[in-house]
Amino acid sequence: MSVRVEIGKARLDPGRVLSSLACPADGAVNLFLGVVRDHHQSRRVLRLEYHAYGAMAKQKMQQIADEVTERFGATSVVLLHRLGTLEIGDVSVLVAVATAHRAESFTACRHAIERIKSEVPIWKKEHFEDGVAWVEGCRPGAPDPSPI
């Protein structure tokens, strides 16, 4: 079993992450990439800034990774989130989960990203053509996204 959790300014490399997950016992690997898009509602986005409460964010992501391992039988979990200024098309968050079977892998990956979005203290500031706006980050007490 392997777990990797990182929060930082380095670019996220999905190919490198996928190649690190190779395990003969796994029948499924799910990869989710959150990518900076060029719009939000009807406004044109120029770039995003991500900020975090560092130590707490990493601790919470580690708890999520450990839970995914225990709850869904994941043999590998990778949770990565970028901070700083990101341009359109940049990968902002990466979740990779390897399990023996596809159903668990899909569910575990979805569970992890929903928990990250709802519980990890990471916030984003959207830069538009006509101004800037902070986007609400984690919301304590959000419902479990994938009950079993």
Tab-separated table of C-alpha atoms in Angstrom:
chain	number	residue	atom	x	y	z
A	1	MET	CA	0.000	0.000	0.000
A	2	SER	CA	1.208	3.504	-0.750
A	3	VAL	CA	-0.192	6.905	0.123
A	4	ARG	CA	1.128	10.214	-1.181
A	5	VAL	CA	-0.271	13.582	-0.116
A	6	GLU	CA	1.232	16.893	-1.225
A	7	ILE	CA	0.211	20.537	-1.305
A	8	GLY	CA	2.523	22.983	-3.037
A	9	LYS	CA	3.423	25.158	-5.988
A	10	ALA	CA	4.976	22.485	-8.223
A	11	ARG	CA	3.175	21.571	-11.448
A	12	LEU	CA	1.202	18.331	-11.205
A	13	ASP	CA	2.281	15.579	-13.621
A	14	PRO	CA	-0.524	13.022	-14.174
A	15	GLY	CA	1.655	10.734	-16.312
A	16	ARG	CA	4.277	10.461	-13.618
A	17	VAL	CA	1.624	9.739	-10.986
A	18	LEU	CA	0.021	7.006	-13.109
A	19	SER	CA	3.356	5.307	-13.750
A	20	SER	CA	4.037	5.272	-9.999
A	21	LEU	CA	0.817	3.350	-9.290
A	22	ALA	CA	1.687	0.135	-11.126
A	23	CYS	CA	0.857	-2.849	-8.911
A	24	PRO	CA	0.058	-6.398	-10.099
A	25	ALA	CA	-2.779	-6.731	-7.552
A	26	ASP	CA	-4.694	-3.748	-8.956
A	27	GLY	CA	-7.378	-4.183	-11.569
A	28	ALA	CA	-8.420	-0.521	-11.637
A	29	VAL	CA	-6.861	2.905	-11.387
A	30	ASN	CA	-8.973	6.052	-11.403
A	31	LEU	CA	-7.486	9.459	-12.011
A	32	PHE	CA	-9.333	12.733	-11.451
A	33	LEU	CA	-7.845	16.033	-12.593
A	34	GLY	CA	-9.287	19.387	-11.621
A	35	VAL	CA	-8.296	21.818	-14.380
A	36	VAL	CA	-8.498	25.626	-14.466
A	37	ARG	CA	-11.238	26.565	-16.926
A	38	ASP	CA	-11.700	29.847	-18.778
A	39	HIS	CA	-15.091	30.798	-17.348
A	40	HIS	CA	-17.230	30.791	-14.232
A	41	GLN	CA	-20.923	31.262	-14.789
A	42	SER	CA	-21.023	34.046	-17.406
A	43	ARG	CA	-17.657	35.630	-16.544
A	44	ARG	CA	-14.356	35.069	-18.335
A	45	VAL	CA	-11.642	33.749	-15.994
A	46	LEU	CA	-8.070	34.904	-16.620
A	47	ARG	CA	-6.329	32.902	-13.871
A	48	LEU	CA	-6.824	31.492	-10.355
A	49	GLU	CA	-4.914	31.818	-7.105
A	50	TYR	CA	-5.017	29.001	-4.559
A	51	HIS	CA	-4.232	29.585	-0.888
A	52	ALA	CA	-4.268	27.121	2.008
A	53	TYR	CA	-3.970	26.812	5.728
A	54	GLY	CA	-0.897	24.638	5.038
A	55	ALA	CA	-0.370	22.260	7.949
A	56	MET	CA	-4.068	21.758	8.566
A	57	ALA	CA	-4.773	21.210	4.858
A	58	LYS	CA	-2.102	18.544	4.553
A	59	GLN	CA	-3.249	16.830	7.750
A	60	LYS	CA	-6.846	16.731	6.505
A	61	MET	CA	-5.785	15.377	3.113
A	62	GLN	CA	-3.769	12.669	4.876
A	63	GLN	CA	-6.861	11.695	6.885
A	64	ILE	CA	-8.874	11.482	3.653
A	65	ALA	CA	-6.196	9.305	2.004
A	66	ASP	CA	-6.081	6.987	5.025
A	67	GLU	CA	-9.868	6.728	5.038
A	68	VAL	CA	-9.973	5.886	1.318
A	69	THR	CA	-7.404	3.161	1.907
A	70	GLU	CA	-9.356	1.616	4.776
A	71	ARG	CA	-12.903	2.131	3.536
A	72	PHE	CA	-12.463	1.161	-0.116
A	73	GLY	CA	-9.496	-1.211	0.043
A	74	ALA	CA	-7.294	1.084	-2.037
A	75	THR	CA	-3.746	-0.155	-2.499
A	76	SER	CA	-2.513	3.263	-3.653
A	77	VAL	CA	-3.864	6.760	-3.043
A	78	VAL	CA	-2.360	9.993	-4.355
A	79	LEU	CA	-3.859	13.362	-3.369
A	80	LEU	CA	-2.105	16.452	-4.735
A	81	HIS	CA	-3.208	20.102	-4.718
A	82	ARG	CA	-1.439	23.102	-6.179
A	83	LEU	CA	-1.118	26.488	-4.552
A	84	GLY	CA	-0.231	29.860	-6.018
A	85	THR	CA	-1.217	31.371	-9.358
A	86	LEU	CA	-2.526	28.948	-11.974
A	87	GLU	CA	-3.273	29.684	-15.612
A	88	ILE	CA	-6.090	28.377	-17.801
A	89	GLY	CA	-5.521	24.662	-18.476
A	90	ASP	CA	-3.280	24.067	-15.453
A	91	VAL	CA	-4.061	21.067	-13.240
A	92	SER	CA	-5.060	22.357	-9.799
A	93	VAL	CA	-5.910	19.099	-8.038
A	94	LEU	CA	-5.115	15.448	-8.732
A	95	VAL	CA	-6.679	12.386	-7.146
A	96	ALA	CA	-5.516	8.895	-8.098
A	97	VAL	CA	-6.821	5.704	-6.528
A	98	ALA	CA	-5.852	2.099	-7.289
A	99	THR	CA	-7.998	-0.831	-6.161
A	100	ALA	CA	-8.578	-4.446	-7.121
A	101	HIS	CA	-11.891	-3.687	-8.870
A	102	ARG	CA	-13.356	-0.782	-10.864
A	103	ALA	CA	-16.457	-0.141	-8.743
A	104	GLU	CA	-14.402	0.542	-5.624
A	105	SER	CA	-11.915	2.626	-7.592
A	106	PHE	CA	-14.595	4.912	-9.063
A	107	THR	CA	-16.341	5.306	-5.711
A	108	ALA	CA	-13.110	5.907	-3.802
A	109	CYS	CA	-11.889	8.532	-6.260
A	110	ARG	CA	-15.209	10.388	-6.149
A	111	HIS	CA	-15.283	10.171	-2.368
A	112	ALA	CA	-11.768	11.613	-2.091
A	113	ILE	CA	-12.328	14.635	-4.355
A	114	GLU	CA	-15.664	15.495	-2.746
A	115	ARG	CA	-14.078	15.327	0.715
A	116	ILE	CA	-11.151	17.482	-0.415
A	117	LYS	CA	-13.505	20.116	-1.828
A	118	SER	CA	-15.735	20.155	1.247
A	119	GLU	CA	-13.267	19.756	4.130
A	120	VAL	CA	-9.733	20.825	3.259
A	121	PRO	CA	-8.933	24.490	4.057
A	122	ILE	CA	-7.918	25.556	0.551
A	123	TRP	CA	-9.428	28.665	-1.014
A	124	LYS	CA	-9.306	30.121	-4.484
A	125	LYS	CA	-9.404	33.632	-5.816
A	126	GLU	CA	-10.737	33.967	-9.340
A	127	HIS	CA	-9.335	36.713	-11.546
A	128	PHE	CA	-11.860	37.825	-14.163
A	129	GLU	CA	-11.659	40.367	-16.965
A	130	ASP	CA	-13.850	42.646	-14.847
A	131	GLY	CA	-12.540	42.032	-11.316
A	132	VAL	CA	-11.705	39.387	-8.723
A	133	ALA	CA	-13.713	37.222	-6.327
A	134	TRP	CA	-12.917	34.773	-3.558
A	135	VAL	CA	-14.681	31.439	-3.940
A	136	GLU	CA	-15.995	29.743	-0.826
A	137	GLY	CA	-13.767	26.834	0.053
A	138	CYS	CA	-14.396	24.010	2.467
A	139	ARG	CA	-17.752	23.830	4.177
A	140	PRO	CA	-17.605	21.972	7.501
A	141	GLY	CA	-20.438	19.544	8.012
A	142	ALA	CA	-20.999	18.787	4.319
A	143	PRO	CA	-22.765	15.447	3.826
A	144	ASP	CA	-20.793	12.305	3.025
A	145	PRO	CA	-20.582	12.284	-0.796
A	146	SER	CA	-20.546	8.519	-1.202
A	147	PRO	CA	-22.326	6.605	1.545
A	148	ILE	CA	-22.072	2.826	1.500
